[in-house]
Amino acid sequence: MPSRLLSHLRRNAAAYCAMLVGLLVTGFAASYVQRDLRERQERRFEEAVHDGAERLQQRLDTYQAMLLGTRGLFSSSQRVERDEFHAYVESLELYRRYPGIQGIGFAQWLRPWERQAHVDEVHASGLPDYHLWPEGERPEYTAVVFLEPMDERNQRALGFDMFSEPIRQQAMQRALETGLPAASDRVRLVQETEQDVRPQAGFLIYVPVYRGPEPATPEARRGALRGFVYAPFRMGDLVRGLSFPGFGRTIDLDIYDGAEARAGEELYSSRQDGLAWAPRGQKNLRQEVTLSVAGAPWTLVFTARPSFFSKGTSGQLATVVGGGLLVTLLLFLIIRAEVNGRAAAEAASAEQCRLTHEAQAAVRVRDEFLSVAAHELRTPLTSLKLQLQLLYRQLRQPGPPDRTRMERGMDSCERQATRLSQLVDSLLDVSRLSTGRLELHLEPLELGEVTRELVHRFETEARAAGVEVTVDSPQPVHGRWDRLRLEQVLTNLVSNALKYGRGAPVDVRVRGDEAQAVLEVMDRGIGIAPEDARRIFGRFERAVSSRHYGGLGLGLFITHQLVEALGGEISVDSRPGEGSTFTVLLPLTGPGDASQARDAPSEPPPPTLH
Ligand code: ADP
């Protein structure tokens, strides 16, 4: 992982942690809300299913009670007239109080030999078109004689021998044998016309009517049978009349004839467009309920529609998720802003600290330098003052002055003045180098000759210190250099070799090839520790104690700057206690134009080390 990304993650760890926690909490809250919604939906669905099934059961029970009541009408009289039946059914207010029922009728039980008399009787009662249908000889007949209300649909059923049709026959047999109301399986009612665009499935409920009190055995019942009170139902009209909540809008209902939901035995389906489905991820809510309808089992299948799930649910979930994400984002941004603010403050304070340290260090260096500089300047000044006082005293003495002593005093004065002027020159050079005002005056020179002449100037000093300085310059080395600056370089290196050379011989070597000149100053003195070798070329940098060796720590700094200004390089090879060799490489052609005009840097890049 890139280090920037790593440090970004580390810095914002708190913000990311808060985001993670926020996301987790949002996730948990969302899943909790979803589970809660799901449970509520399931409860709502179960309540709707329970309500729907109960309404249907109650309605069917009411029909059966009503049919049993109608049977009472027949049981109480030997003969029920058409008008009487009409008046009775009218009093029931069928369509208002029992929606879904197609009518109430009575089918008379006939033997073949009773058939003609029956038809004649009905003709005489005012229905001249009455006939028994379908035609044909059968051992028993149940002819529809009454069916109220006598609307167009119901009139079509008059005279229909329901026993001729196996499904109806089966229900009637059951009613006959049990003496109880019996519902038929699915039938197409004779009331359905060809014009009905969507013919509905139907069923009938039969209640047996006996002559006299109800017989105890099936055989006795068959012998005493007068007929059946019955009611035909159209399933669509029946279910629509129930109007339980959500029905047909959010919940679908399929009713099957039988104890199982078996294809091909549908009594009713509220679905128009294929199977009901639930949204992705939702378990489809479906529930089966079995009812007993006049001795026949019905299976009710309730299925939730998509609209059932969408009702008021997605809003809650969206609010929880949206709110959670918003709070998480805000938390993340706030913590990140806080962290960034703190980091910026820390960075600013660190920078402030660094600047303060730098400023303090600079002040310390300046103070040190001032005290060293004052000391360095005072030393030659004091001895100059002493010499002058000595000279003055000699002049005031009676008699002619001792010329030799005076000359020696004057020499010493001159040396101290030279030392002072060198010190001042060094300080000026540093100032010039810092401000980039160093100018070079290049001229053709022979390096060996310049070196010999310069070393010659150290003769007195070297002799006084008992040091032998040799110059080895086997071949002349010509180049274009600035004489004054070259002398400065040589002066600094040779005087350092004498100063730190412990009185041992100093060798100066001059070599050259076609491109560059090589100048080496080698002593056998105190040497330099490796950790100091790089630093001593810096401004005010020293590797010795000022108690043992005087100096401003500027000589090598200036030397390094001058060598670079001449387009060359300087390096040192040294070990503590084994002496040092300073090597200067100078291009023969002098520096490029750019180097001449270049600003001298305030701090040098580290020189090469060997
Ligand atoms: P100064 O001699 O005034 O201290 P320089 O810049 O000339 O300043 O030298 C910097 C430091 O380098 C010296 O203080 C000394 O520690 C070290 N140094 C320079 N030349 C030599 C040498 N020939 N042998 C050992 N140490 C040296």
XYZ file of C-alpha atoms and ligand atoms in Angstrom:
637
model
C 0.000 0.000 0.000
C 1.416 3.424 -0.878
C 2.749 5.210 2.185
C 0.558 8.289 1.516
C -2.563 6.169 1.690
C -1.295 4.508 4.844
C -0.575 7.787 6.570
C -3.960 9.152 5.432
C -5.683 6.099 6.947
C -3.681 6.382 10.147
C -4.457 10.088 10.512
C -8.168 9.605 9.844
C -8.480 6.320 11.720
C -10.944 7.805 14.219
C -13.162 9.183 11.441
C -13.149 5.864 9.571
C -13.880 3.959 12.780
C -16.847 6.251 13.431
C -18.014 5.678 9.865
C -17.693 1.920 10.271
C -19.613 1.975 13.540
C -22.242 4.257 11.946
C -22.634 1.916 8.994
C -22.876 -1.117 11.261
C -25.483 0.564 13.457
C -27.408 1.644 10.351
C -27.196 -1.891 8.992
C -28.435 -3.393 12.269
C -31.194 -0.803 12.545
C -32.244 -1.428 8.932
C -32.312 -5.197 9.413
C -34.213 -4.775 12.687
C -36.767 -2.479 11.040
C -37.052 -4.854 8.099
C -37.625 -7.813 10.400
C -40.133 -5.835 12.415
C -41.923 -4.748 9.234
C -41.957 -8.308 8.016
C -43.451 -9.522 11.288
C -46.069 -6.797 11.200
C -46.880 -7.677 7.613
C -47.238 -11.330 8.527
C -49.499 -10.452 11.447
C -51.560 -8.165 9.233
C -51.815 -10.908 6.633
C -52.826 -13.539 9.166
C -55.508 -11.240 10.539
C -56.828 -10.590 7.026
C -56.838 -14.330 6.249
C -58.583 -15.148 9.494
C -61.148 -12.411 8.908
C -61.804 -13.500 5.303
C -62.176 -17.180 6.133
C -64.460 -16.434 9.060
C -66.716 -14.181 7.030
C -67.088 -16.826 4.346
C -67.759 -19.564 6.889
C -70.348 -17.427 8.668
C -72.047 -16.551 5.423
C -72.266 -20.210 4.360
C -73.538 -21.206 7.814
C -76.202 -18.515 7.522
C -77.305 -19.893 4.151
C -77.607 -23.370 5.597
C -79.621 -22.035 8.543
C -81.859 -20.205 6.108
C -82.352 -23.390 4.031
C -83.187 -25.382 7.165
C -85.736 -22.652 7.972
C -87.237 -23.058 4.515
C -87.474 -26.798 5.081
C -89.597 -25.907 8.131
C -92.094 -24.313 5.745
C -92.548 -27.651 3.964
C -92.554 -29.760 7.109
C -95.368 -27.705 8.595
C -97.759 -28.155 5.658
C -98.697 -31.093 3.445
C -98.772 -28.934 0.403
C -96.953 -25.656 -0.303
C -98.499 -23.492 -2.982
C -96.446 -21.431 -5.431
C -97.804 -18.132 -4.034
C -97.041 -19.233 -0.526
C -93.451 -20.065 -1.403
C -93.081 -16.801 -3.304
C -94.366 -14.824 -0.311
C -92.061 -16.697 2.039
C -88.917 -16.091 -0.020
C -89.869 -12.475 -0.557
C -90.080 -12.030 3.190
C -86.481 -13.261 3.458
C -85.262 -10.252 1.387
C -82.752 -12.566 -0.197
C -80.658 -10.174 -2.227
C -80.373 -7.620 0.560
C -79.742 -9.917 3.503
C -78.067 -12.889 1.817
C -75.930 -11.486 -1.021
C -74.343 -14.086 -3.274
C -77.268 -16.470 -3.249
C -78.839 -17.051 -6.626
C -82.224 -18.068 -5.236
C -84.101 -20.617 -3.136
C -85.918 -23.459 -4.714
C -87.710 -26.716 -4.149
C -87.108 -29.798 -6.255
C -89.760 -32.486 -6.031
C -88.816 -36.165 -5.719
C -90.663 -38.147 -8.396
C -90.977 -41.774 -9.460
C -91.493 -42.485 -13.149
C -95.181 -43.215 -12.637
C -95.736 -39.917 -10.830
C -94.214 -37.918 -13.609
C -97.220 -37.135 -15.808
C -99.483 -36.267 -12.906
C -96.829 -33.876 -11.652
C -96.509 -32.102 -14.999
C -100.256 -31.765 -15.305
C -100.456 -30.344 -11.822
C -97.841 -27.695 -12.524
C -99.557 -26.789 -15.805
C -102.743 -26.308 -13.854
C -100.983 -24.077 -11.300
C -100.453 -21.487 -14.054
C -97.209 -22.595 -15.786
C -98.425 -24.057 -19.101
C -94.882 -24.248 -20.596
C -93.537 -26.354 -17.734
C -91.897 -29.612 -18.718
C -89.435 -32.029 -17.234
C -85.981 -31.908 -18.698
C -83.786 -33.433 -19.860
C -86.028 -35.890 -21.656
C -85.587 -39.575 -20.992
C -86.667 -42.444 -18.800
C -84.922 -42.532 -15.387
C -85.769 -44.360 -12.172
C -85.966 -41.134 -10.127
C -86.460 -37.482 -10.844
C -85.998 -34.304 -8.829
C -87.835 -31.651 -10.775
C -87.313 -27.977 -9.944
C -90.831 -26.731 -9.272
C -90.164 -23.589 -7.285
C -87.252 -21.229 -7.675
C -87.559 -17.749 -6.246
C -87.063 -14.982 -7.149
C -88.573 -15.903 -10.542
C -86.258 -13.767 -12.603
C -85.142 -14.627 -16.084
C -82.127 -16.709 -14.979
C -84.079 -18.752 -12.445
C -87.036 -19.377 -14.788
C -84.612 -21.266 -16.995
C -84.091 -23.859 -14.274
C -87.788 -24.806 -13.885
C -88.488 -28.465 -14.672
C -84.785 -29.369 -14.574
C -84.233 -32.885 -13.250
C -81.172 -32.272 -11.099
C -80.893 -35.982 -10.323
C -80.016 -36.557 -13.954
C -76.724 -34.751 -13.459
C -74.106 -36.811 -11.541
C -72.530 -34.034 -9.425
C -75.856 -32.722 -8.228
C -77.085 -36.276 -7.771
C -74.124 -37.071 -5.554
C -74.846 -34.096 -3.267
C -78.515 -35.002 -3.074
C -77.673 -38.609 -2.218
C -75.473 -37.362 0.624
C -78.173 -35.035 1.917
C -80.676 -37.875 1.658
C -78.519 -40.290 3.580
C -77.376 -37.903 6.307
C -80.520 -35.861 6.603
C -78.248 -32.784 6.721
C -77.493 -29.935 4.295
C -75.091 -31.122 1.599
C -73.098 -28.955 -0.805
C -72.360 -30.114 -4.312
C -68.977 -30.048 -6.020
C -68.290 -27.430 -8.636
C -71.026 -27.204 -11.312
C -72.037 -24.932 -14.115
C -75.412 -23.640 -13.045
C -78.232 -23.813 -15.533
C -78.729 -20.129 -14.728
C -75.462 -19.325 -16.551
C -76.306 -18.134 -20.046
C -74.242 -18.224 -23.214
C -74.186 -14.429 -23.069
C -72.251 -14.395 -19.776
C -68.817 -13.217 -20.841
C -67.215 -14.721 -17.780
C -69.267 -17.693 -16.702
C -68.855 -18.312 -13.003
C -68.415 -21.617 -11.269
C -71.338 -22.545 -9.092
C -72.427 -24.967 -6.421
C -75.645 -25.929 -4.725
C -76.693 -26.777 -1.192
C -79.462 -29.315 -0.723
C -81.599 -29.937 2.340
C -83.864 -33.010 2.213
C -87.586 -32.601 2.933
C -89.537 -35.616 4.286
C -93.134 -36.488 4.729
C -93.847 -36.428 8.421
C -91.157 -36.425 11.139
C -87.559 -37.058 10.038
C -86.929 -40.804 9.715
C -83.975 -42.315 11.547
C -82.379 -44.595 8.895
C -81.223 -43.876 5.355
C -83.697 -46.435 3.914
C -86.556 -44.893 5.845
C -85.431 -41.444 4.725
C -85.464 -42.475 1.097
C -89.008 -43.848 1.511
C -90.275 -40.665 3.151
C -88.503 -38.219 0.800
C -90.648 -35.395 -0.656
C -87.874 -33.506 -2.340
C -85.110 -31.003 -1.639
C -85.041 -27.406 -0.591
C -81.980 -26.039 -2.262
C -80.060 -22.919 -3.157
C -77.772 -22.375 -6.145
C -74.759 -20.092 -5.702
C -72.583 -18.318 -8.204
C -69.091 -18.233 -6.648
C -68.074 -14.807 -7.984
C -71.198 -13.118 -6.649
C -70.853 -14.941 -3.324
C -67.231 -13.935 -2.664
C -67.702 -10.369 -3.868
C -70.503 -9.978 -1.331
C -68.120 -10.754 1.521
C -66.006 -7.595 1.116
C -63.295 -8.382 3.671
C -60.362 -5.891 4.023
C -57.709 -6.001 1.330
C -59.564 -8.572 -0.685
C -58.910 -8.272 -4.414
C -56.627 -5.238 -3.901
C -53.762 -6.403 -1.717
C -54.715 -10.035 -1.142
C -55.788 -12.640 -3.657
C -58.130 -15.459 -2.836
C -58.404 -18.782 -4.622
C -61.042 -21.280 -3.552
C -60.701 -24.948 -4.419
C -63.264 -27.629 -4.196
C -61.790 -30.290 -1.924
C -59.354 -30.646 0.960
C -56.391 -29.621 -1.228
C -55.564 -26.795 -3.610
C -55.602 -28.893 -6.740
C -55.445 -27.386 -10.229
C -58.620 -27.930 -12.202
C -60.808 -27.766 -9.140
C -60.943 -24.017 -8.725
C -64.230 -22.681 -7.548
C -63.064 -19.140 -7.608
C -59.978 -17.002 -8.258
C -59.680 -13.273 -7.602
C -56.532 -13.079 -9.726
C -56.768 -11.711 -13.200
C -53.145 -11.589 -14.234
C -51.425 -14.812 -13.425
C -49.780 -15.807 -10.168
C -49.420 -13.364 -7.336
C -45.835 -12.519 -6.506
C -43.891 -10.803 -3.760
C -41.105 -8.205 -4.256
C -37.542 -9.533 -4.553
C -36.222 -10.838 -1.293
C -39.682 -11.043 0.261
C -40.978 -14.442 1.171
C -44.279 -14.767 -0.602
C -47.036 -14.634 1.982
C -49.477 -17.462 1.280
C -51.830 -19.261 3.561
C -54.270 -22.112 3.092
C -57.425 -22.514 5.151
C -59.852 -25.443 4.934
C -63.554 -24.841 5.464
C -66.365 -27.320 5.803
C -69.245 -26.223 3.619
C -72.331 -28.280 4.229
C -70.313 -31.451 4.643
C -67.921 -30.708 1.754
C -64.356 -29.470 2.304
C -63.191 -26.292 0.605
C -59.597 -25.052 0.467
C -59.075 -21.304 0.589
C -55.687 -20.017 -0.588
C -54.842 -16.451 0.388
C -51.841 -14.810 -1.341
C -50.448 -11.312 -0.690
C -50.051 -9.028 -3.692
C -47.033 -6.672 -4.146
C -49.261 -3.780 -3.092
C -49.685 -5.514 0.282
C -45.933 -5.180 0.978
C -45.481 -1.671 -0.309
C -48.135 -0.302 1.973
C -46.250 2.106 4.281
C -43.181 -0.123 4.547
C -40.573 1.190 2.166
C -40.945 4.679 3.676
C -39.935 3.532 7.158
C -36.975 1.540 5.899
C -35.817 4.393 3.664
C -36.083 6.818 6.604
C -33.986 4.550 8.834
C -31.339 3.858 6.161
C -31.262 7.458 4.882
C -31.160 8.911 8.389
C -28.469 6.435 9.472
C -26.303 7.199 6.453
C -26.743 10.933 6.905
C -25.782 10.807 10.578
C -22.796 8.546 9.714
C -21.628 10.953 7.034
C -21.992 13.966 9.332
C -20.124 12.140 12.088
C -17.362 11.214 9.674
C -17.026 14.773 8.362
C -17.068 16.330 11.835
C -14.410 13.945 13.194
C -12.296 14.343 10.104
C -12.491 18.137 10.313
C -11.540 17.871 13.990
C -8.601 15.555 13.217
C -7.423 17.720 10.325
C -7.699 20.834 12.487
C -5.684 19.161 15.223
C -3.085 17.890 12.734
C -2.771 21.369 11.194
C -2.381 22.907 14.663
C 0.238 20.301 15.582
C 2.081 20.876 12.296
C 1.972 24.638 12.841
C 3.234 24.247 16.368
C 5.986 21.838 15.206
C 6.999 24.333 12.527
C 6.933 27.098 15.130
C 9.141 24.952 17.370
C 11.547 24.253 14.553
C 11.792 27.948 13.652
C 12.295 28.863 17.306
C 15.043 26.256 17.604
C 16.652 27.499 14.423
C 16.466 31.077 15.607
C 17.911 30.108 18.998
C 20.675 28.125 17.303
C 21.422 31.051 15.017
C 21.608 33.408 17.982
C 23.877 30.944 19.807
C 26.171 30.660 16.777
C 26.230 34.415 16.377
C 27.075 34.936 20.067
C 29.751 32.266 19.937
C 31.146 33.770 16.790
C 31.200 37.265 18.278
C 33.051 36.072 21.351
C 35.527 34.037 19.252
C 35.924 36.891 16.789
C 36.514 39.368 19.625
C 39.085 37.026 21.141
C 40.769 36.449 17.782
C 40.937 40.145 17.054
C 42.095 41.013 20.553
C 45.109 38.656 20.459
C 46.991 40.404 17.620
C 45.704 43.768 18.833
C 47.121 43.221 22.335
C 50.480 42.131 21.045
C 50.476 45.059 18.552
C 49.769 47.428 21.426
C 52.566 45.892 23.531
C 55.085 46.148 20.717
C 54.140 49.765 20.094
C 54.523 50.534 23.808
C 57.967 48.862 23.764
C 59.017 50.892 20.707
C 57.748 54.077 22.298
C 59.679 53.352 25.488
C 62.877 52.759 23.538
C 62.473 56.024 21.681
C 62.051 57.885 24.958
C 65.213 56.333 26.437
C 68.241 58.646 26.554
C 70.869 57.932 23.998
C 70.516 56.570 20.484
C 67.822 53.836 20.075
C 68.869 50.238 19.541
C 68.204 49.946 15.837
C 68.138 46.130 15.705
C 65.638 45.809 18.522
C 63.528 48.509 16.974
C 63.494 46.724 13.609
C 62.431 43.489 15.304
C 59.654 45.352 17.113
C 58.509 46.935 13.878
C 58.499 43.470 12.191
C 56.359 42.076 14.944
C 53.982 45.045 14.642
C 53.698 44.426 10.945
C 52.949 40.708 11.496
C 50.209 41.515 13.970
C 48.761 44.129 11.603
C 48.866 41.550 8.779
C 47.106 39.007 11.003
C 44.452 41.587 11.849
C 43.964 42.469 8.221
C 43.689 38.734 7.337
C 41.021 38.298 9.977
C 39.078 41.295 8.715
C 39.511 40.030 5.122
C 38.081 36.655 6.133
C 35.061 38.306 7.673
C 34.566 40.441 4.576
C 34.932 37.388 2.337
C 32.252 35.542 4.276
C 29.963 38.509 3.925
C 30.699 38.729 0.175
C 30.177 34.999 -0.314
C 26.878 35.130 1.591
C 25.577 37.951 -0.554
C 27.022 36.560 -3.812
C 29.243 39.550 -4.466
C 32.409 37.504 -5.113
C 34.187 38.625 -8.275
C 36.880 36.633 -10.089
C 39.712 38.091 -12.131
C 40.948 35.240 -14.251
C 44.425 35.335 -15.795
C 46.922 32.768 -17.179
C 48.917 31.331 -14.258
C 51.322 28.517 -13.530
C 50.088 26.763 -10.386
C 53.537 25.468 -9.327
C 54.975 28.946 -9.349
C 52.027 30.477 -7.421
C 52.370 27.691 -4.841
C 56.121 28.092 -4.385
C 55.782 31.844 -3.953
C 53.024 31.456 -1.403
C 54.866 28.802 0.596
C 57.845 31.091 0.579
C 55.785 33.683 2.467
C 55.336 31.152 5.259
C 59.076 30.637 5.568
C 59.540 32.786 8.669
C 56.509 31.327 10.398
C 57.513 27.768 9.514
C 61.065 28.277 10.656
C 59.826 29.753 13.936
C 57.684 26.631 14.448
C 60.486 24.336 13.326
C 58.469 22.917 10.487
C 59.776 22.094 7.064
C 57.348 22.860 4.230
C 58.265 21.263 0.867
C 56.767 21.952 -2.510
C 56.808 19.166 -5.102
C 55.899 20.501 -8.548
C 57.712 18.398 -11.165
C 55.888 19.838 -14.205
C 54.525 23.310 -14.838
C 50.697 23.313 -14.665
C 49.173 26.174 -16.653
C 45.583 27.336 -16.355
C 43.289 30.350 -16.093
C 42.653 31.274 -12.477
C 42.227 34.252 -10.144
C 45.644 34.733 -8.465
C 44.330 36.365 -5.310
C 41.718 33.648 -4.697
C 44.222 30.899 -5.477
C 46.605 32.412 -2.913
C 43.756 32.527 -0.385
C 43.065 28.810 -0.912
C 46.753 27.960 -0.516
C 47.140 30.241 2.502
C 44.224 28.636 4.336
C 45.360 25.076 3.644
C 49.057 25.653 4.442
C 48.371 27.707 7.582
C 45.957 24.964 8.802
C 48.645 22.334 8.099
C 51.115 24.319 10.192
C 48.548 25.035 12.903
C 47.250 21.478 13.293
C 50.410 19.710 12.092
C 52.059 19.177 15.515
C 55.334 20.558 14.139
C 55.749 17.701 11.653
C 56.827 18.343 8.021
C 54.206 19.550 5.578
C 54.245 18.487 1.915
C 52.597 20.456 -0.853
C 52.248 18.711 -4.251
C 51.197 20.154 -7.597
C 50.225 17.896 -10.521
C 48.208 18.338 -13.691
C 46.825 16.696 -16.829
C 45.134 18.111 -19.946
C 41.940 18.976 -18.103
C 42.660 19.772 -14.511
C 45.229 20.693 -11.909
C 45.621 18.775 -8.640
C 46.864 20.514 -5.510
C 47.542 18.488 -2.345
C 48.481 19.800 1.111
C 49.525 16.976 3.437
C 50.408 17.226 7.113
C 51.185 14.621 9.755
C 49.273 16.319 12.547
C 46.226 15.746 14.741
C 43.955 14.597 11.935
C 40.177 14.828 11.802
C 37.508 12.430 13.087
C 35.348 10.960 10.300
C 32.178 12.485 11.762
C 33.763 15.974 11.587
C 35.293 15.642 8.113
C 32.146 16.743 6.324
C 31.092 19.479 8.730
C 34.388 21.457 8.876
C 33.682 22.995 5.447
C 30.626 24.765 6.907
C 30.503 28.292 8.214
C 31.884 28.695 11.798
C 32.367 24.921 12.001
C 35.320 23.719 14.024
C 36.499 20.307 15.190
C 38.892 21.466 17.909
C 38.474 23.210 21.219
C 39.038 26.987 21.136
C 41.091 26.649 24.352
C 43.751 24.718 22.447
C 43.499 26.228 18.999
C 42.377 29.735 18.115
C 40.384 30.381 14.961
C 37.057 31.566 13.558
C 36.018 28.370 11.770
C 35.893 30.299 8.475
C 39.062 29.282 6.648
C 37.796 26.016 5.144
C 34.368 27.488 4.510
C 35.912 30.280 2.431
C 38.306 27.841 0.752
C 35.466 25.561 -0.256
C 33.441 28.455 -1.642
C 36.415 29.802 -3.622
C 37.289 26.391 -5.086
C 33.718 25.967 -6.204
C 33.681 29.470 -7.651
C 36.734 28.441 -9.696
C 34.775 25.417 -10.943
C 36.698 22.898 -8.837
C 36.278 20.531 -5.902
C 37.903 20.106 -2.516
C 38.084 16.962 -0.380
C 39.865 15.721 2.707
C 41.385 12.362 3.575
C 42.225 12.094 7.248
C 42.328 9.925 10.349
C 42.650 11.199 13.905
C 46.333 11.306 14.963
C 47.579 10.368 11.501
C 47.505 13.718 9.735
C 45.336 15.082 6.934
C 45.555 15.513 3.191
C 43.434 18.201 1.579
C 43.060 17.763 -2.211
C 41.905 20.516 -4.551
C 40.927 19.789 -8.167
C 40.799 22.802 -10.495
C 39.787 22.871 -14.186
C 42.571 24.393 -16.283
C 40.207 26.609 -18.227
C 38.754 28.171 -15.111
C 35.072 28.116 -14.273
C 32.327 28.252 -16.941
C 30.634 31.613 -17.570
C 27.741 30.566 -15.436
C 30.024 29.802 -12.516
C 31.588 33.229 -12.709
C 28.337 35.027 -12.510
C 26.842 32.606 -10.082
C 25.671 33.532 -6.590
C 27.824 31.842 -4.034
C 25.635 29.644 -1.797
C 25.428 30.561 1.861
C 25.994 26.968 2.992
C 28.181 24.613 0.923
C 27.093 21.213 -0.296
C 29.243 18.611 1.442
C 32.604 18.134 -0.249
C 33.891 14.796 -1.396
C 35.363 12.565 1.273
C 37.927 9.827 0.810
P 39.871 27.443 12.063
O 41.157 26.843 11.692
O 39.898 28.879 12.172
O 39.251 26.751 13.206
P 39.036 26.379 9.507
O 37.790 26.596 8.752
O 40.273 26.673 8.817
O 38.872 27.194 10.859
O 39.070 24.905 9.953
C 37.932 24.357 10.498
C 38.307 23.205 11.420
O 38.845 22.111 10.656
C 39.364 23.502 12.388
O 38.842 24.114 13.553
C 39.957 22.151 12.669
O 39.218 21.501 13.648
C 39.802 21.413 11.365
N 41.032 21.406 10.544
C 41.300 22.216 9.464
N 42.484 21.879 8.918
C 42.956 20.848 9.661
C 44.164 20.053 9.578
N 45.105 20.269 8.644
N 44.349 19.070 10.492
C 43.403 18.829 11.441
N 42.269 19.564 11.564
C 42.057 20.562 10.674
